[in-house]
Coordinates of C-alpha atoms in Angstrom, one line a residue:
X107 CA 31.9 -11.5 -18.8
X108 CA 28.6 -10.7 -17.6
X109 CA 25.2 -11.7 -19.5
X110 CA 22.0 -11.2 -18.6
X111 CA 21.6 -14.7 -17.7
X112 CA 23.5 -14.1 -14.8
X113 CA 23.8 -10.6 -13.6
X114 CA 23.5 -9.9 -10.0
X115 CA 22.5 -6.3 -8.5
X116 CA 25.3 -4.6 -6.0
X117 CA 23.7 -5.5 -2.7
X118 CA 25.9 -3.2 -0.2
X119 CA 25.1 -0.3 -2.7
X120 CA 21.1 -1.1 -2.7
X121 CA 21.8 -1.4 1.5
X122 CA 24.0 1.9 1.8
X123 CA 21.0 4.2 -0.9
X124 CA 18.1 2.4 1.6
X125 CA 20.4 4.0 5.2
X126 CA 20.9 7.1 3.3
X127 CA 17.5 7.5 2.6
X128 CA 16.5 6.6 5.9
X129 CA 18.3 9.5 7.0
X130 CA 15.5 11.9 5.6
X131 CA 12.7 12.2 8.4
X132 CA 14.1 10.1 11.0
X133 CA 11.5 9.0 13.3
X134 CA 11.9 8.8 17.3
X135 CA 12.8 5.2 17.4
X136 CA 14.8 4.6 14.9
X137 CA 12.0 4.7 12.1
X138 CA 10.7 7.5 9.5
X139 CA 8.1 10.0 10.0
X140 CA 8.3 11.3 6.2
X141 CA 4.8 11.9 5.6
X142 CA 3.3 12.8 1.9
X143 CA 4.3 16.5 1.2
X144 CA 6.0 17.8 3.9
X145 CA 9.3 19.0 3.3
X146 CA 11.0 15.4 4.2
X147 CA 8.9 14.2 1.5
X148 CA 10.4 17.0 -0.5
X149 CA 13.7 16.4 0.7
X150 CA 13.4 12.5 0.0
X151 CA 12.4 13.4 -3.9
X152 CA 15.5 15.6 -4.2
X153 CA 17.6 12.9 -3.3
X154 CA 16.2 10.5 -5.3
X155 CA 15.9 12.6 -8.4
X156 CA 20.1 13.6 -8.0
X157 CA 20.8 10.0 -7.7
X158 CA 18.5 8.9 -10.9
X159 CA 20.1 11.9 -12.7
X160 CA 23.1 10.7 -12.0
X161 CA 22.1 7.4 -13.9
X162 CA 21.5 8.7 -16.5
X163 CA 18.0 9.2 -16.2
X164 CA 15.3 11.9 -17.3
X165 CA 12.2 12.9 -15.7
X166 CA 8.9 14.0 -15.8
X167 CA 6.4 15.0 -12.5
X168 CA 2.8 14.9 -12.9
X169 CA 0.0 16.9 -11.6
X170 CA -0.1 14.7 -7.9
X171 CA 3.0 14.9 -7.7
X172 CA 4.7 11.4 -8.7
X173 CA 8.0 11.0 -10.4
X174 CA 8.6 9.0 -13.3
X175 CA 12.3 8.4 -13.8
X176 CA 13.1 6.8 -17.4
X177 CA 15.9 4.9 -18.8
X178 CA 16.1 4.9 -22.8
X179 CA 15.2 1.1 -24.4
X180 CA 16.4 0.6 -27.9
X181 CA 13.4 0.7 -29.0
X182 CA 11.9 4.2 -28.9
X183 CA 8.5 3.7 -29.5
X184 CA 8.7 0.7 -27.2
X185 CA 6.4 1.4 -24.3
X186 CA 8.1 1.3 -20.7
X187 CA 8.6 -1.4 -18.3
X188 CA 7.6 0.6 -14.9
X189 CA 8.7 -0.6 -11.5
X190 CA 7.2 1.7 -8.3
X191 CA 6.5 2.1 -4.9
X192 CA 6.8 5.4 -2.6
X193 CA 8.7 6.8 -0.7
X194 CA 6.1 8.4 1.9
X195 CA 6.0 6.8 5.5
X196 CA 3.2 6.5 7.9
X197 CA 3.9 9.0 11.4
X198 CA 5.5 5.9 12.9
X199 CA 7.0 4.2 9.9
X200 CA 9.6 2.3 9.3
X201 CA 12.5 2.4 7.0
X202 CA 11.4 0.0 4.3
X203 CA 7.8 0.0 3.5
X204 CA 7.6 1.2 -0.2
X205 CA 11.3 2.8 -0.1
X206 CA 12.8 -0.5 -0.8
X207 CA 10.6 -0.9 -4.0
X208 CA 11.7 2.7 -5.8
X209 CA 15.4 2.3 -4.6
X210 CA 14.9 -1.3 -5.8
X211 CA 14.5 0.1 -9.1
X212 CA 17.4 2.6 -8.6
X213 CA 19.7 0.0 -8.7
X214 CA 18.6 -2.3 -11.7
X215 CA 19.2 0.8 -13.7
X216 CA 22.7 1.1 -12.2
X217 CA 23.6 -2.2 -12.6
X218 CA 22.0 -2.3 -16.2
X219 CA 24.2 0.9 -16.7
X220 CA 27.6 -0.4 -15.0
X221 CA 27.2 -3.8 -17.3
X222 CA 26.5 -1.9 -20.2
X223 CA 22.6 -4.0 -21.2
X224 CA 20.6 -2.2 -23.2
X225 CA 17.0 -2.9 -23.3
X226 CA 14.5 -2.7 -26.2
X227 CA 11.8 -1.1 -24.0
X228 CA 12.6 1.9 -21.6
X229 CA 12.9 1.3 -17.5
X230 CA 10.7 3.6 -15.8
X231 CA 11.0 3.9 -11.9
X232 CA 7.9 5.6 -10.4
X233 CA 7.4 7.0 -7.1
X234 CA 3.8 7.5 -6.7
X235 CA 2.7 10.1 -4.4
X236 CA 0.4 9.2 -1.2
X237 CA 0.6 6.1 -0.8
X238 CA 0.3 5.7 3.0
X239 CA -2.8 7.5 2.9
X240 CA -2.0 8.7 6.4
X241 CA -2.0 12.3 6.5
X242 CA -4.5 13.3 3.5
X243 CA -7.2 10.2 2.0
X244 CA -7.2 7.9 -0.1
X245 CA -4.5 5.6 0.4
X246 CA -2.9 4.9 -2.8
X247 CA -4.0 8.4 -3.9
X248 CA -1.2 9.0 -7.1
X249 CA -1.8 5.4 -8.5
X250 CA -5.6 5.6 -8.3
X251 CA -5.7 9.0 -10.0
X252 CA -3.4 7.2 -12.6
X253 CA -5.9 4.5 -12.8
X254 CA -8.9 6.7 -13.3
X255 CA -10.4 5.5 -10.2
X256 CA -10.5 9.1 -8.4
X257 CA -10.8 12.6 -10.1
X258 CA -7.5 14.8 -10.3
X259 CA -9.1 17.7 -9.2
X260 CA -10.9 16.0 -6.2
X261 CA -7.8 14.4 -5.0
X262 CA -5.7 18.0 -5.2
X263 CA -8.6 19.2 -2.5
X264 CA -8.2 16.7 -0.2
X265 CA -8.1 18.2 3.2
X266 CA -5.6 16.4 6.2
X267 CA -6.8 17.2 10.3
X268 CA -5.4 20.4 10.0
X269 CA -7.7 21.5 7.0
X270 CA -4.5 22.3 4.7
X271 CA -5.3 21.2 1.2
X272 CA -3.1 18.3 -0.9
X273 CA -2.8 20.9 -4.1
X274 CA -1.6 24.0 -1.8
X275 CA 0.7 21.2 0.3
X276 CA 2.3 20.0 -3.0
X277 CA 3.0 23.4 -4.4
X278 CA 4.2 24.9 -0.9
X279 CA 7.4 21.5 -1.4
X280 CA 7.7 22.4 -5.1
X281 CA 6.5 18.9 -6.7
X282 CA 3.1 19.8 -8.2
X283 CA 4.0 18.5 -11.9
X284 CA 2.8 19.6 -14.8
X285 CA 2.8 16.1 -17.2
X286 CA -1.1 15.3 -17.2
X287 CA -2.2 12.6 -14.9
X288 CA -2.2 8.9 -16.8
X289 CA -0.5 10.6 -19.5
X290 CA 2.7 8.3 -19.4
X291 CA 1.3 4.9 -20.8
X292 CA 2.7 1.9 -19.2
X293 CA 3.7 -1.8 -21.1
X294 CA 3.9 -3.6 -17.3
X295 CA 4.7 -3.2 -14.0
X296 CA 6.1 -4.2 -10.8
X297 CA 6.4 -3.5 -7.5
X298 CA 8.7 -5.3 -4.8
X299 CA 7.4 -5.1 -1.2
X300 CA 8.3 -6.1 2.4
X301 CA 5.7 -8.4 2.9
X302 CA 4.3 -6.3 6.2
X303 CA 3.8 -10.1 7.6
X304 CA 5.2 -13.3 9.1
X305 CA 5.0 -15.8 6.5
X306 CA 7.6 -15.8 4.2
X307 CA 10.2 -15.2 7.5
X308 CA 8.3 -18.1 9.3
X309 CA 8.3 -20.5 6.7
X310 CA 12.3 -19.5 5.3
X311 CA 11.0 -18.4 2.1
X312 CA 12.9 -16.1 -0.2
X313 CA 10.9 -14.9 -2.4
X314 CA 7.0 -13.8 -2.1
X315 CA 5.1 -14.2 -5.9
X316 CA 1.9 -12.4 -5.1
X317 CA -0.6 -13.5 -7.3
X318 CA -3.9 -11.5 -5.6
X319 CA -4.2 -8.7 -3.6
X320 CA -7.2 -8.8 -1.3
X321 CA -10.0 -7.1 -1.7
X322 CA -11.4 -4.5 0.7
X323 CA -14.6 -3.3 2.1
X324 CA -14.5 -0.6 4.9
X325 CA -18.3 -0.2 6.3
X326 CA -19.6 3.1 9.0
X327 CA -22.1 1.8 11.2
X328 CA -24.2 4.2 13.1
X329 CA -25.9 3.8 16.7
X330 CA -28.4 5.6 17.7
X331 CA -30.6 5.3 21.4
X332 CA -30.5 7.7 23.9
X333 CA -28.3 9.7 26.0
X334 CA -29.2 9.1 29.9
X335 CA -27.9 9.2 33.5
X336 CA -25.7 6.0 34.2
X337 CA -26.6 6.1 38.2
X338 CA -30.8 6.4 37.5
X339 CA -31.2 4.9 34.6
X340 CA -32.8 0.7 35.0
X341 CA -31.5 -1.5 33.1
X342 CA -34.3 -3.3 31.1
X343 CA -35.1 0.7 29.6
X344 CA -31.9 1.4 28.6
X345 CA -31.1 2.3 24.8
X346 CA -27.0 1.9 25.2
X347 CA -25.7 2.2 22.0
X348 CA -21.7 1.0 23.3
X349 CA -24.0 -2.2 24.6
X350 CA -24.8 -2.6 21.2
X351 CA -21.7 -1.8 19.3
X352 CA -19.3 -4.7 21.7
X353 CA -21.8 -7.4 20.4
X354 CA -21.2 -6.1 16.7
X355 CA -17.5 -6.2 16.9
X356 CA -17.6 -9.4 18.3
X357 CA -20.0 -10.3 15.3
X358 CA -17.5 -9.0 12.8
X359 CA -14.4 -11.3 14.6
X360 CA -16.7 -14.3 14.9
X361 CA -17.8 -13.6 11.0
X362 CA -14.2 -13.5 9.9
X363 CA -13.4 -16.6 11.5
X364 CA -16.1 -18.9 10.3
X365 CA -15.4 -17.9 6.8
X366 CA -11.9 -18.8 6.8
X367 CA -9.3 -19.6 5.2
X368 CA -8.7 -16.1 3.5
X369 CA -11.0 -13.6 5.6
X370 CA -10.3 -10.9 7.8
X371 CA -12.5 -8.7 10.1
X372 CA -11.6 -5.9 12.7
X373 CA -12.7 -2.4 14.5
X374 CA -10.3 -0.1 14.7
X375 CA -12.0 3.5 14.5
X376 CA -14.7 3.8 17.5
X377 CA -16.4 7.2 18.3
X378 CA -18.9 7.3 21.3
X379 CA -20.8 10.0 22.6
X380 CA -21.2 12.3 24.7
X381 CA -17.9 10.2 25.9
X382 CA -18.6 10.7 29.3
X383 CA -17.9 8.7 32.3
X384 CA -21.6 8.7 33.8
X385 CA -23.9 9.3 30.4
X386 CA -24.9 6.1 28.5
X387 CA -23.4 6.3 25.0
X388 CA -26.7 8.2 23.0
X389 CA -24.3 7.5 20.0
X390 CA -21.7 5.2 18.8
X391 CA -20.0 5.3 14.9
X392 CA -17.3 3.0 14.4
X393 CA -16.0 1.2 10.9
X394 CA -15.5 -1.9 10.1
X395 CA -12.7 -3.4 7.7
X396 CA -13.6 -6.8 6.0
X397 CA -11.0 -8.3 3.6
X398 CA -10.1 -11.5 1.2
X399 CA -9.0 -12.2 -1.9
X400 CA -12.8 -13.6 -2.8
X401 CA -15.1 -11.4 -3.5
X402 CA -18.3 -13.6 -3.2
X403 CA -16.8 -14.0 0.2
X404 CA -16.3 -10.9 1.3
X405 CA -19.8 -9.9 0.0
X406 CA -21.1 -12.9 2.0
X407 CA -19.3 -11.5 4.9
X408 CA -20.8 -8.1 5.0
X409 CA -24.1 -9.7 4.2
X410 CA -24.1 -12.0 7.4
X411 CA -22.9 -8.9 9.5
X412 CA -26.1 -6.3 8.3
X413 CA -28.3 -9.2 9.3
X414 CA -26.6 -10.0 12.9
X415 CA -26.0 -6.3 13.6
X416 CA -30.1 -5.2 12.6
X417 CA -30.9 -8.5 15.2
X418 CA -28.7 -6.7 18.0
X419 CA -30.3 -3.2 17.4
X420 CA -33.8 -4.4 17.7
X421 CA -32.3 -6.5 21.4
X422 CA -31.3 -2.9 22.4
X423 CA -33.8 -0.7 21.0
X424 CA -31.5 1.5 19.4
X425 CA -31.6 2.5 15.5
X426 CA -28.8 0.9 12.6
X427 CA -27.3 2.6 9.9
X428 CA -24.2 0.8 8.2
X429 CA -22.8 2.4 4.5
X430 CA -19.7 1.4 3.0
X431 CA -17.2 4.2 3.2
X432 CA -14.4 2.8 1.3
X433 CA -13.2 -0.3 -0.5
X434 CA -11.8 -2.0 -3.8
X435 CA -12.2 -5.7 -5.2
X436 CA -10.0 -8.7 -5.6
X437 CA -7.0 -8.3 -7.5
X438 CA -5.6 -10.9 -9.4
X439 CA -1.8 -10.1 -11.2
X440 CA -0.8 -10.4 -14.9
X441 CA -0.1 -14.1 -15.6
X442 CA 3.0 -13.6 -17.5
X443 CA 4.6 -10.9 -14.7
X444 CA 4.0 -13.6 -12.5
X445 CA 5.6 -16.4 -14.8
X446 CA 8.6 -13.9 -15.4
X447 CA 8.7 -13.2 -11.2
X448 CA 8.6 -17.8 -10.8
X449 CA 11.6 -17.6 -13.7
X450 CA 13.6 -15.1 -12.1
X451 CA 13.6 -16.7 -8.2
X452 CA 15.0 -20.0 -10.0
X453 CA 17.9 -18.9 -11.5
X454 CA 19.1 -17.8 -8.8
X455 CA 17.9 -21.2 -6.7
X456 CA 15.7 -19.0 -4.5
X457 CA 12.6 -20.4 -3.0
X458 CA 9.6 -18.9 -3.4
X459 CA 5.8 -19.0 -2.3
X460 CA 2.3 -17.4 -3.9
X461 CA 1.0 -15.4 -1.5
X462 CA -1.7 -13.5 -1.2
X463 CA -1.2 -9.5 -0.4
X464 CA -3.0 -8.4 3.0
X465 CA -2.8 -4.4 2.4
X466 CA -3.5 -2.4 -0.2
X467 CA -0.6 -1.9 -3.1
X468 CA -0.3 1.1 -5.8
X469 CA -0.1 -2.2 -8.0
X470 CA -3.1 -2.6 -6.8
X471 CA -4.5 0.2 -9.0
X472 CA -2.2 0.0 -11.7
X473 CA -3.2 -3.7 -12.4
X474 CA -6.6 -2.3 -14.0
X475 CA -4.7 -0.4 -16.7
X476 CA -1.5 -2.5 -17.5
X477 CA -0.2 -6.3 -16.9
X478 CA 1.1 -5.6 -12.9
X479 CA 2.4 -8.0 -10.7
X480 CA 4.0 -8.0 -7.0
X481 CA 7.6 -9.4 -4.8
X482 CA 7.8 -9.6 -1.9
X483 CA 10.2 -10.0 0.8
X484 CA 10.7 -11.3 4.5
X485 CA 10.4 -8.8 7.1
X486 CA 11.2 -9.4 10.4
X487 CA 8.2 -10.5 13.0
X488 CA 5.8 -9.4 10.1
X489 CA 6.5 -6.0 11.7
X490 CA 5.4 -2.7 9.6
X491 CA 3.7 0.5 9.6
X492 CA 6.4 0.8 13.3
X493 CA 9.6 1.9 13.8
X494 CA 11.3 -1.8 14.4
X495 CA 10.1 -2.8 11.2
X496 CA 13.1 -4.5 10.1
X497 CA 14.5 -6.5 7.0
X498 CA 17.9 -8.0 6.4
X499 CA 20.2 -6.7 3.2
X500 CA 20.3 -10.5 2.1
X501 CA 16.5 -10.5 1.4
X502 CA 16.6 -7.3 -0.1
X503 CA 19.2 -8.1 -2.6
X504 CA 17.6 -11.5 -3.4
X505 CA 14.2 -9.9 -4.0
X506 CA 15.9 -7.1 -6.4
X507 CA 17.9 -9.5 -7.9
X508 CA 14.3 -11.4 -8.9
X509 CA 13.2 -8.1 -9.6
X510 CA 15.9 -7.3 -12.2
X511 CA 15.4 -10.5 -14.2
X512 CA 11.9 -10.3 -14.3
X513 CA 12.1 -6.3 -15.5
X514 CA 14.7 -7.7 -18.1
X515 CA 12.2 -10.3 -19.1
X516 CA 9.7 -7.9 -20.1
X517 CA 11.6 -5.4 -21.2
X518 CA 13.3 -7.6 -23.6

């Protein structure tokens, strides 16, 4: 007979809901291009509403969109134990990221169901809307909108490349809810991730605890010299703003690695103009994106960059103008999610590591207004936000599994 000391989810049914899913928005390489409310991501919500319905589940949509998907407790005053992710991809995204977190949550309630445990506190699964971030800003939109980080209204009138508007988008699919944003109140939460890196697959680790999630800080810096012919144009007069920028970035990669362990630096976005093959760049705005899980040092880190970056400008006679754009501190996870997570990998004799998370999370948010903590899984090569991202069904079922006893836990 099976007690909750020793009940294990159904791993081929976890594997064969992940496949089906991944059927919605295939991508060109054997990914998912199901980005936020297009009519995959629609599609994708239908599903997974007709297979939580199906478990016995009722739900309730908010005004961004995200589903809530509740299993009764004993207890009805009891407040929910929530377990989330999404189940938007980036344009090139894999099959995985986020997906295996809600379906994760799928099947603890069907194996809760098929076993017959009753909880005192509900089981909530939440798919929070946005997440990727990659066709309207901010990442993470739903779950900082929860948190009270972002205005509702601003968030519904964020605009993608095309100029369509998140509110009109989410209407136009039919998932504009009406239960008020932050409404549903939350006892704790979890989240199980791919890891979106190589350590727990390098080092043959089961289970990821994630105890922090690294904080953030995404700076604009602006060049401005002067626009002039390449071919007439000495030298020593020049005010070459690209000249300026390649020092900077290699500032931001040198910054990063003297302040290691737990610091990361990079460029990614560069615009120069006029962008023209014989004009010296007049104009260069690029970001930077500065990250750790300490947030004097990533405040020391931005510090020593403003003061290399003003040297450089003056060297090159051109003008420096650096705001921050975007960003969130440090996170540390709830103590006791995290004891519950440690609890859960050794019963089942997994092994397990703290790590720290490298992206940003939905947990992220939701940590500032109820207990949160993450799992995380192996992923092959560290590979995400691609098509190959991979995982194997064996970590996914271990990681659920931990995720089940540790839901249980709480929800006791």
């Amino acid at each position: 007979m099976a007690t909750e000391t020793n009940i294990s989810i159904n791993q081929d049914r976890l594997w064969d809901s992940l496949m089906t899913m991944a059927k919605i928005g295939p991508g060109i390489a054997g990914g998912n291009n199901r980005q936020t409310v297009t009519l995959e991501d629609g599609d994708a919500r239908k599903l997974f509403q007709k297979w939580s319905e199906e478990a016995g589940m009722t739900m309730k949509v908010d005004e961004l969109g995200s589903m809530f998907l509740k299993r009764e407790g004993t207890d009805k005053n009891a407040l929910p134990v929530v377990i989330g992710s999404h189940l938007d991809t980036q344009p090139t995204g894999g099959k995985y990221d986020g997906v295996l977190g809600v379906l994760a949550g799928l099947e603890i309630v069907r194996t809760l169901n098929d076993l017959n445990i009753q909880t005192k506190h509900p089981i909530m699964i939440v798919n929070w809307t946005n997440e990727e971030g990659s066709r309207f800003p901010p990442a993470m939109m739903a779950s900082a909108g929860y948190a009270g980080i972002y205005d509702v209204k601003t968030l519904l009138s964020a605009e993608d490349a095309e100029g369509n508007i998140f509110g009109e988008e989410l209407n136009k699919i039919g998932w504009k809810g009406s239960e008020k944003v932050g409404e549903q109140k939350i006892h704790c939460y979890y989240e199980l991730h791919i890891e979106q890196g190589p350590i727990l697959e390098t080092e043959e680790i089961d289970i990821g605890v994630v105890t922090h999630g690294q904080g953030l800080k995404w700076l604009e810096v602006e060049l401005s010299g002067t626009e002039q012919h390449t071919g007439t144009t000495p030298m020593h007069v020049r005010k070459d703003t690209s000249l300026a920028m390649s020092e900077i970035i290699l500032a931001v990669n040198n910054i990063a690695n003297k302040n290691q362990p737990n610091a990361l630096g990079s460029v990614g976005h560069i615009e120069v103009s006029p962008n023209s093959r014989n004009v010296i760049a007049g104009q260069s705005i690029f970001t930077i994106d500065f990250r750790s899980p300490d947030i004097e040092k990533l405040n020391k880190m931005e510090s020593e960059l403003k003061l290399l970056a003003i040297d450089i400008c003056k060297k090159y006679k051109v003008n420096f103008n650096m705001k921050q754009i975007g960003g969130f501190d440090p996170v540390t996870f709830d103590k006791d999610c995290l004891t519950n997570i440690r609890k859960s990998a050794e019963k089942f004799g997994y092994t397990y590591k703290d790590i720290v998370s490298g992206a940003g999370h939905d947990a992220c948010w939701i940590n500032s207004v109820a207990p949160s903590a993450m799992i995380m899984c192996p992923c092959v090569d560290g590979l995400s936000h691609n098509e190959a991202e991979e995982i194997k069904p064996h970590w996914a079922g271990s990681s659920t599994n931990v995720l089940l006893h540790a839901a249980i836990a709480s929800a006791s």
